[in-house]
mmCIF file of C-alpha atoms in Angstrom:
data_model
loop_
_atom_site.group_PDB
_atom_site.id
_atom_site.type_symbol
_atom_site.label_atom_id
_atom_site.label_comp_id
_atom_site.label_asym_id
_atom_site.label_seq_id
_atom_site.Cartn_x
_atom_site.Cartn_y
_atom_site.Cartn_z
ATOM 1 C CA UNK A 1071 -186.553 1.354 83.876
ATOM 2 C CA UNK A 1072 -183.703 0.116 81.683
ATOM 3 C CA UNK A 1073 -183.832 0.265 77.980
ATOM 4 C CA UNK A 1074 -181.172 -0.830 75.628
ATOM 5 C CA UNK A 1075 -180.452 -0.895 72.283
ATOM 6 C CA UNK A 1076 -179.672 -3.297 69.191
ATOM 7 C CA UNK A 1077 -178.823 -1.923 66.022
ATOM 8 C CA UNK A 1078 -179.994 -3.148 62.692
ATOM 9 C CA UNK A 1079 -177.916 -6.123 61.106
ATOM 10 C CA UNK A 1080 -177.333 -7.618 57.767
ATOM 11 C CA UNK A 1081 -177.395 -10.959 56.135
ATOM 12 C CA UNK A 1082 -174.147 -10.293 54.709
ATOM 13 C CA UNK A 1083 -172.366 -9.231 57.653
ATOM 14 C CA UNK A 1084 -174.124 -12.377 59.205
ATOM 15 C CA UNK A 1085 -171.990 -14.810 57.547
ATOM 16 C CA UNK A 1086 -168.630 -13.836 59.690
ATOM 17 C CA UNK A 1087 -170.422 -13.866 62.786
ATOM 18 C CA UNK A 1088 -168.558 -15.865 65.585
ATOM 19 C CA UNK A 1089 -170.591 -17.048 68.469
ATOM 20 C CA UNK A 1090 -169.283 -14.075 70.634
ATOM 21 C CA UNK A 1091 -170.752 -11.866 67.581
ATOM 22 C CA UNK A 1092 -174.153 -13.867 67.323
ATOM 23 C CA UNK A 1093 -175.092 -13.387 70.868
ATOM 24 C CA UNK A 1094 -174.253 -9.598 71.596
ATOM 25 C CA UNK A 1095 -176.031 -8.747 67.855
ATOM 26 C CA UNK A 1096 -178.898 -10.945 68.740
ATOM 27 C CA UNK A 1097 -179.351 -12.863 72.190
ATOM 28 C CA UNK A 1098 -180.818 -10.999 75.337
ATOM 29 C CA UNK A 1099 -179.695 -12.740 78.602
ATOM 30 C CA UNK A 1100 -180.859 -10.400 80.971
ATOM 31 C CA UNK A 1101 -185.142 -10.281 80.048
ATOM 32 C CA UNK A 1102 -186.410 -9.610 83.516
ATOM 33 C CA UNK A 1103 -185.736 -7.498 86.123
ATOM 34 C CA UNK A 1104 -186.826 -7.582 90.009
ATOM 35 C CA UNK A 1105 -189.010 -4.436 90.766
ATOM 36 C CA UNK A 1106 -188.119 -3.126 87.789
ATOM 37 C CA UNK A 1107 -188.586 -3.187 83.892
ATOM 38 C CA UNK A 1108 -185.847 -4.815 81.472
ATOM 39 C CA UNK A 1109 -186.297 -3.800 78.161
ATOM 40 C CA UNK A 1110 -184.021 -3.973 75.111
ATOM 41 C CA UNK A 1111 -184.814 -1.986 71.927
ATOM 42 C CA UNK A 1112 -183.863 -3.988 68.489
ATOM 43 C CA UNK A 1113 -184.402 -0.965 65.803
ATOM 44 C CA UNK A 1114 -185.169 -4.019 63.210
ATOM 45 C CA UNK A 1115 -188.622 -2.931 62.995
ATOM 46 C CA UNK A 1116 -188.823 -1.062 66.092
ATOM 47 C CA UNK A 1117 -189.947 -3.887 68.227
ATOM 48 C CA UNK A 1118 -189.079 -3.192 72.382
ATOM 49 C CA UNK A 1119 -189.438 -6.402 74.692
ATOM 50 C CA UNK A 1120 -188.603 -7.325 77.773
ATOM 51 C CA UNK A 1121 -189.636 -8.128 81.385
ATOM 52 C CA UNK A 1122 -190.631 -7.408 85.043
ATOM 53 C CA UNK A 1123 -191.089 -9.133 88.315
ATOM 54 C CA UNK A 1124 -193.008 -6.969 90.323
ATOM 55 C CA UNK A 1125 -192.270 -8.287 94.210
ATOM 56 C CA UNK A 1126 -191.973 -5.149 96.503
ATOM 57 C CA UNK A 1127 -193.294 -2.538 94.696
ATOM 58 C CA UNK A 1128 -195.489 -1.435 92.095
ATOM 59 C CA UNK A 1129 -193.497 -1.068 88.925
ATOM 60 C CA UNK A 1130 -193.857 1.630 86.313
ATOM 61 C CA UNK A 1131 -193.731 1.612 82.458
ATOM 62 C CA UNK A 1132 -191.903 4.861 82.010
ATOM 63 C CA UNK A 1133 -190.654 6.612 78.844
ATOM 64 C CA UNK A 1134 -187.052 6.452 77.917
ATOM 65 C CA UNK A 1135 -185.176 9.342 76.242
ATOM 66 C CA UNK A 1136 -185.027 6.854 72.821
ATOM 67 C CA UNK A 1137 -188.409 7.790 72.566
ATOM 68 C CA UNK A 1138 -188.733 10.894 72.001
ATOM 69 C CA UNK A 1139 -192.486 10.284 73.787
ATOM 70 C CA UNK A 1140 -193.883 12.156 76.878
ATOM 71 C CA UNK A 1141 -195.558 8.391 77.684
ATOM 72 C CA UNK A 1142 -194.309 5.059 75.960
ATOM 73 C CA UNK A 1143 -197.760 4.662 74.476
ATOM 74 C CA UNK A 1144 -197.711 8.003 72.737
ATOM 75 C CA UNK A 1145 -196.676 6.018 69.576
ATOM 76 C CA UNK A 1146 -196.901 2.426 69.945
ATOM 77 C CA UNK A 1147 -198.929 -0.529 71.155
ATOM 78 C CA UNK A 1148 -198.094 -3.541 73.776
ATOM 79 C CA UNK A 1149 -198.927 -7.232 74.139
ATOM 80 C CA UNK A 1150 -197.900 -8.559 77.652
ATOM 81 C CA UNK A 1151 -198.057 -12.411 79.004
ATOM 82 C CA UNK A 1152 -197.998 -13.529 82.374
ATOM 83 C CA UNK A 1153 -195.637 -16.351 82.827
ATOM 84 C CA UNK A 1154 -195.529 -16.191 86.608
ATOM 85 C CA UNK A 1155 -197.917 -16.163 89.485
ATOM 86 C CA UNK A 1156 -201.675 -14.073 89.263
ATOM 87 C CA UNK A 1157 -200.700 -9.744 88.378
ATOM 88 C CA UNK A 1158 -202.190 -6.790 88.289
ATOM 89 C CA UNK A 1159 -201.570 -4.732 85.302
ATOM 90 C CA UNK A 1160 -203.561 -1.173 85.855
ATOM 91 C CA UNK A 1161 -204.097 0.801 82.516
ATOM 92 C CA UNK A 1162 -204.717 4.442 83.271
ATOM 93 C CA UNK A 1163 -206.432 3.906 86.629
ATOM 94 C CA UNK A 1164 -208.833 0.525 85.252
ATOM 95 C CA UNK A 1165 -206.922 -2.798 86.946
ATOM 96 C CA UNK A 1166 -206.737 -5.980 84.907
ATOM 97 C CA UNK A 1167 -205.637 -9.380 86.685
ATOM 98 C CA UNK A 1168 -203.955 -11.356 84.561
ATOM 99 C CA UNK A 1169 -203.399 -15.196 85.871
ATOM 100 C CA UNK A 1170 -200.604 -17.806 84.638
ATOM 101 C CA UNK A 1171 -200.863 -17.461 80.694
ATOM 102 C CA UNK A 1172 -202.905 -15.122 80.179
ATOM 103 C CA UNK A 1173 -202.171 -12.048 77.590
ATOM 104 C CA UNK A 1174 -203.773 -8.196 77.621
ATOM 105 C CA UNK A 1175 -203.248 -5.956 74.609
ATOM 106 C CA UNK A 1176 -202.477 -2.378 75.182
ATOM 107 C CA UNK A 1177 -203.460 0.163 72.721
ATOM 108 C CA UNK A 1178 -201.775 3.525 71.039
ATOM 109 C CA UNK A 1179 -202.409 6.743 73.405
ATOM 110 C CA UNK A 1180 -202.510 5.089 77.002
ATOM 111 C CA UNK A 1181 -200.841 7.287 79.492
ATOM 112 C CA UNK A 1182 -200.034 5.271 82.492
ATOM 113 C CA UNK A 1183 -199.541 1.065 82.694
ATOM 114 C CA UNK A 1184 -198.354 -0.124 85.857
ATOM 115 C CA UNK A 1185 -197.527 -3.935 86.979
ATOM 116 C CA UNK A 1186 -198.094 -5.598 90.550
ATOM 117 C CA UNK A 1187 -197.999 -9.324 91.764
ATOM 118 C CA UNK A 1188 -200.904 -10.062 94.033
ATOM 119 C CA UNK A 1189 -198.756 -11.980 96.444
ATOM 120 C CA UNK A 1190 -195.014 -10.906 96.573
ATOM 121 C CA UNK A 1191 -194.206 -14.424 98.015
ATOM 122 C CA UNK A 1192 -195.453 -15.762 94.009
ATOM 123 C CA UNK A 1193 -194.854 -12.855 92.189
ATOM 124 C CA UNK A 1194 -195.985 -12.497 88.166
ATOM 125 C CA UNK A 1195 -193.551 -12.193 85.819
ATOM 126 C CA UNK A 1196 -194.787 -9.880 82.885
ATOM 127 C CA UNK A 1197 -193.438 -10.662 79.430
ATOM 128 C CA UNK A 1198 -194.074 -7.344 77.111
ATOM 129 C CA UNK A 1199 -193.576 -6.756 73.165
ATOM 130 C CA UNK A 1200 -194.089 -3.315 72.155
ATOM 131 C CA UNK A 1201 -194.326 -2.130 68.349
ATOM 132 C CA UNK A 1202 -194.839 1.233 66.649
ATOM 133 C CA UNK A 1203 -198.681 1.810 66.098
ATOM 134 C CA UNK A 1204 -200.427 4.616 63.954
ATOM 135 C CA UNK A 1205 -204.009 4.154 65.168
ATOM 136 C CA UNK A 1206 -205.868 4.017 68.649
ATOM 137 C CA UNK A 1207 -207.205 -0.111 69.525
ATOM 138 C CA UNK A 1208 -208.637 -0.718 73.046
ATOM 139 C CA UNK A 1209 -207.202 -2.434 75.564
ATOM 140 C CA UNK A 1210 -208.171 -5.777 75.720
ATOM 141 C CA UNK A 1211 -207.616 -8.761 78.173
ATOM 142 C CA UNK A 1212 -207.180 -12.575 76.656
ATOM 143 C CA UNK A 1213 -207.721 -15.085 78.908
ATOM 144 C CA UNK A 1214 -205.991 -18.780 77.888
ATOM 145 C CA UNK A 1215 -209.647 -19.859 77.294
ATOM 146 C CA UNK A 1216 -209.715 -17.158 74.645
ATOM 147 C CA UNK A 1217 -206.788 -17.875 72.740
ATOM 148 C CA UNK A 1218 -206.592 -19.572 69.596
ATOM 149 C CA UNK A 1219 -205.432 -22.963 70.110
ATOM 150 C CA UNK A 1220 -203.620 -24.376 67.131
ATOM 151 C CA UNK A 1221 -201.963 -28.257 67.668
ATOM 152 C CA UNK A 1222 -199.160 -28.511 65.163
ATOM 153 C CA UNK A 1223 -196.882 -31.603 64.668
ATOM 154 C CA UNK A 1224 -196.610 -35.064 66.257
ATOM 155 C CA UNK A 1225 -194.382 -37.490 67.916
ATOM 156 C CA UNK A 1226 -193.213 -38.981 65.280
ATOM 157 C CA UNK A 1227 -191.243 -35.462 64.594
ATOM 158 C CA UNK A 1228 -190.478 -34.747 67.759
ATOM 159 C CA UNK A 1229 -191.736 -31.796 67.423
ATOM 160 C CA UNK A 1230 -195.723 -32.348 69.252
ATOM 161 C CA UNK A 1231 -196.652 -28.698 69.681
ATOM 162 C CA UNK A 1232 -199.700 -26.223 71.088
ATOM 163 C CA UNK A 1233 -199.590 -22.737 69.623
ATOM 164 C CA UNK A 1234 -201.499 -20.617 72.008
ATOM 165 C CA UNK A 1235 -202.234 -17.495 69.596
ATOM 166 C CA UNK A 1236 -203.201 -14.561 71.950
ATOM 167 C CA UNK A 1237 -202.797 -11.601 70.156
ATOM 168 C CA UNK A 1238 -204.232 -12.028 66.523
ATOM 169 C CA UNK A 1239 -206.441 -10.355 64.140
ATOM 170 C CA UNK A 1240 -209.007 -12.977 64.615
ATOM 171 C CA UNK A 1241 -208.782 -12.160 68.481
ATOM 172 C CA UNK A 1242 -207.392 -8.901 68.541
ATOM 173 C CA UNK A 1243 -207.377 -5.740 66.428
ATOM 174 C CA UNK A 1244 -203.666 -4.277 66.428
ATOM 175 C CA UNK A 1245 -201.653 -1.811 64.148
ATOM 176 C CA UNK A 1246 -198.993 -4.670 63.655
ATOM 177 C CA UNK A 1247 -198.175 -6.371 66.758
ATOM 178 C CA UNK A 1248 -198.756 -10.092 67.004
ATOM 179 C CA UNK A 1249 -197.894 -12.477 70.038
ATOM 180 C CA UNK A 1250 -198.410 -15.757 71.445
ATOM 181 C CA UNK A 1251 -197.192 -18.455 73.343
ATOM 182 C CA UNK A 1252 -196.189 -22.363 72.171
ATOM 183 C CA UNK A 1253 -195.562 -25.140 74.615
ATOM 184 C CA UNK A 1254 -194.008 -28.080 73.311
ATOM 185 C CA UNK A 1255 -194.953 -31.428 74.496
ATOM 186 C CA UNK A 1256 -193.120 -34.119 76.665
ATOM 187 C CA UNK A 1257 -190.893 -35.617 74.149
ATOM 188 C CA UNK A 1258 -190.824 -33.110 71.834
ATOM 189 C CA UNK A 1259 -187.679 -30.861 71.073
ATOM 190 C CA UNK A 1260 -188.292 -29.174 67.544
ATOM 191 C CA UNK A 1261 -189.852 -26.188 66.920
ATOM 192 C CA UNK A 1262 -191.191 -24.637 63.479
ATOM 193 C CA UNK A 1263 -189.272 -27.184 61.676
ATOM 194 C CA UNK A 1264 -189.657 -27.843 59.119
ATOM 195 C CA UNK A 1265 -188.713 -23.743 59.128
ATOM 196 C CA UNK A 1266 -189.580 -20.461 57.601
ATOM 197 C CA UNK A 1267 -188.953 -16.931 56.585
ATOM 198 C CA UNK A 1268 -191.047 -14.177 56.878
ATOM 199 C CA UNK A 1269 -189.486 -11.236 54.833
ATOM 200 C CA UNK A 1270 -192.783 -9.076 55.517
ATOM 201 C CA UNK A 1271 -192.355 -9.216 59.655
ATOM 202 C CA UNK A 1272 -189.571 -10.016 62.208
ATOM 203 C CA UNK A 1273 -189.758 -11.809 65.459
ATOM 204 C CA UNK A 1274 -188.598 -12.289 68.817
ATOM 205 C CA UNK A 1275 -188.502 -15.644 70.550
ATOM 206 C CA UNK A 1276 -188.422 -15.574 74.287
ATOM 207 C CA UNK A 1277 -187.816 -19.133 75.907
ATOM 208 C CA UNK A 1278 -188.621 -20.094 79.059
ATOM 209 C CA UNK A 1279 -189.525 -23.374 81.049
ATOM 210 C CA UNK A 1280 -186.420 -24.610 80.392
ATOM 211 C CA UNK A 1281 -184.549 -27.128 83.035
ATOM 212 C CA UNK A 1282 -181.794 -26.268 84.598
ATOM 213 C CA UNK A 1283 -179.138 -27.796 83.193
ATOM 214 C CA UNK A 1284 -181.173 -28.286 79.755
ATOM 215 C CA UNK A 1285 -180.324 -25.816 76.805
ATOM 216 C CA UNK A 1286 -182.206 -24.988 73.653
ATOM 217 C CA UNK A 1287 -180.220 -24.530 70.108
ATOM 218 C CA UNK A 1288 -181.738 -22.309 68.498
ATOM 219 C CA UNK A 1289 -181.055 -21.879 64.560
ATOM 220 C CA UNK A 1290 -180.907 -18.714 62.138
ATOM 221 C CA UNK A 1291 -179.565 -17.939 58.967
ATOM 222 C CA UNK A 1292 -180.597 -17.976 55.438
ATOM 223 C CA UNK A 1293 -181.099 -21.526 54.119
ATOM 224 C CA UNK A 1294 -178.284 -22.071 53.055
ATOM 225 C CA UNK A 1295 -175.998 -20.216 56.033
ATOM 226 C CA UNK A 1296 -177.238 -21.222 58.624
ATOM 227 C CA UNK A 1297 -176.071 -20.729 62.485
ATOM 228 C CA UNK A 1298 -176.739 -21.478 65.731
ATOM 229 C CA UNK A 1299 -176.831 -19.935 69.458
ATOM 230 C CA UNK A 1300 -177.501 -21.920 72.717
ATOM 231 C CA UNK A 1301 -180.136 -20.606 74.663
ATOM 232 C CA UNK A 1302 -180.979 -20.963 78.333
ATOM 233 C CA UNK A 1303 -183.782 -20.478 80.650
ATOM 234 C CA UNK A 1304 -185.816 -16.821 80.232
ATOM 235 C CA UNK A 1305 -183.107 -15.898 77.104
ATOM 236 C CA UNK A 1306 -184.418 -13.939 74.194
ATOM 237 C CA UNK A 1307 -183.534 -14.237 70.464
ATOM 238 C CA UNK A 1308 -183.772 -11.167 67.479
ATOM 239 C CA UNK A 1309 -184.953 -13.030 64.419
ATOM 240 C CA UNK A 1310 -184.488 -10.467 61.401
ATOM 241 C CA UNK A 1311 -186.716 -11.058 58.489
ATOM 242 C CA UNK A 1312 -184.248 -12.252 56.395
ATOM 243 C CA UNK A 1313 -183.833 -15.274 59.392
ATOM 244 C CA UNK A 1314 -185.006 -18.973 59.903
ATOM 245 C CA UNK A 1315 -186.278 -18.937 63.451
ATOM 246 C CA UNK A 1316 -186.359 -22.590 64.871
ATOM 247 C CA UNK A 1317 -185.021 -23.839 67.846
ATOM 248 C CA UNK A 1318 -184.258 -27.952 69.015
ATOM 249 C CA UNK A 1319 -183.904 -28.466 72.744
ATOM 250 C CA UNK A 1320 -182.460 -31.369 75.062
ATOM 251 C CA UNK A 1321 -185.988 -31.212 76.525
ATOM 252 C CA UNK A 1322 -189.116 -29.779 76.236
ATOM 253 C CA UNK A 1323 -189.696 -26.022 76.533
ATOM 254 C CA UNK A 1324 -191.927 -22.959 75.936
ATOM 255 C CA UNK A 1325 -191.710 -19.862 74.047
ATOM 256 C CA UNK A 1326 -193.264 -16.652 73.472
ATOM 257 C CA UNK A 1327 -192.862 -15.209 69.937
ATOM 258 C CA UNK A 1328 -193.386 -11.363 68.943
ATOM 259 C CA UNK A 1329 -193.800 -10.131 65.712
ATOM 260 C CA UNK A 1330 -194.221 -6.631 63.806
ATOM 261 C CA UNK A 1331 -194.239 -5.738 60.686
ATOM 262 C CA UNK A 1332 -196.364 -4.899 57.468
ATOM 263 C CA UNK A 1333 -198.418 -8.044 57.226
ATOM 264 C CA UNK A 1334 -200.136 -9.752 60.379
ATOM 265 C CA UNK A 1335 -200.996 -13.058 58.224
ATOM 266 C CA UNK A 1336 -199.691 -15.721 60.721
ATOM 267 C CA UNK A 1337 -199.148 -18.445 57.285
ATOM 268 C CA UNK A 1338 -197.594 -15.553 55.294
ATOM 269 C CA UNK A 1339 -194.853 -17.548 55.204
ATOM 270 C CA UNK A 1340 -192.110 -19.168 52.975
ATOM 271 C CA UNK A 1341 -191.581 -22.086 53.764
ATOM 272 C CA UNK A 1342 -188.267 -23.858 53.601
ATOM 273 C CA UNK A 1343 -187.470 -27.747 53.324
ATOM 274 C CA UNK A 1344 -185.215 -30.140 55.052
ATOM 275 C CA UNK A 1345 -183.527 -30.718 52.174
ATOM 276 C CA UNK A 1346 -182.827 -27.050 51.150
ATOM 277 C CA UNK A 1347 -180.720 -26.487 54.385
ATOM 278 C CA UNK A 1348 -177.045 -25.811 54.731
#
């Protein structure tokens, strides 16, 4: 298992950012890994995420000397979504199959997780989001019927939208973690615009389903400094709390968002207007 790290950055710094800056502070290029587990550690918030493609083998979620944990669980909590072919995730010796979009939630204490694909020829590809957690939740498997399905914008915006909310506290209890999954329809480019802050949590957006040879831009910054980083198929973005997170594409796309922090209220927001941007 590799795990890497991402310091903490500031809003002030921020400002003299050059693109070359931008993407080592805050895009991850390299999510998965092929019979093996990706992770990068962002210490905004403590959040870990990152990726596996189980083909050959069975792959392990070990500890990592950043820890300071006998197990990875010993302190935190996981959400994990399968955007890839039917997986096996088994959580101390009791297997789950997970199919195409669907979403398990790993509690505090768990000992062993391991990941397998059912057929190495259509492997699963296991997106993870891992938080600090003070309190023992159980384990819990969310099939897509079971998510919250939330349509948000039109086609008038461009910006047609299904939020598939798996890991909520109207589905799920959690310390802090939340995740979930929005597809954007055919036609549709915008996401979460008009955008947002959320000083109480920070996310991670993880794009995928992007054409080759299609790019998303995807924006941060306070309102009125705003930036941007292009983002390519299975790239991952560090939104700091202090960020607007929204993202326009030459095509449709979908993305998984993680977030952590003190408040889990998915509209504890503050919102931001068009016309305020810079």
């Amino acid at each position: 298992m590799k795990l890497t790290t991402r310091d903490y950055s500031s809003l002030e710094d921020f400002k003299h950012y050059d693109t070359e800056r931008l993407r080592k502070e805050y895009v991850v290029s390299d999510v998965f890994a092929k019979d093996d587990l990706n992770l990068t550690y962002s210490y905004i918030d403590r959040i870990i995420f990152g990726g596996t493609i189980p083909v050959n083998k069975e792959v392990v979620l070990a500890s990592a000397p950043e820890l300071r944990a006998e197990h990875f669980l010993d302190r935190r909590e996981m959400g994990v979504i399968n955007i890839g072919e039917e997986g096996i995730i088994k959580v101390d010796s009791k297997e789950y199959h997970l199919k195409h979009w669907e979403a398990i939630y790993i509690g505090k204490g768990v000992k062993e997780v391991t990941f397998k694909s059912i057929d190495k020829n259509k492997p699963a590809m296991f997106y993870l989001a891992s938080c600090p957690a003070h309190k023992e939740y159980p384990t819990t498997l969310i099939p897509y019927e079971k998510a919250d399905h939330r349509h948000a914008g039109d086609k008038n915006h461009c910006n047609e939208r299904t939020l598939n909310r798996y890991i909520i506290p109207e589905n799920v209890k959690t310390c802090q973690l939340s995740m979930g999954l929005t597809h954007l329809e055919e036609g549709s480019i915008w996401n979460t615009m008009p955008c947002h802050t959320h000083a109480r949590r920070m996310e991670v957006y993880f794009y995928f389903d992007i054409e080759k040879e299609q790019c998303v831009f995807h924006f941060m910054g306070s309102k009125d400094e705003t930036r941007h980083v292009v983002l390519h198929n299975n790239e991952a973005v560090i939104s700091p709390s202090w960020s607007i997170h929204s993202g326009a594409g030459t095509k449709n796309y979908t993305f998984i968002w993680a977030m952590c922090g003190e408040n889990q209220d998915f509209d504890d927001m503050d919102n931001i207007s068009c016309e305020e941007l810079r």
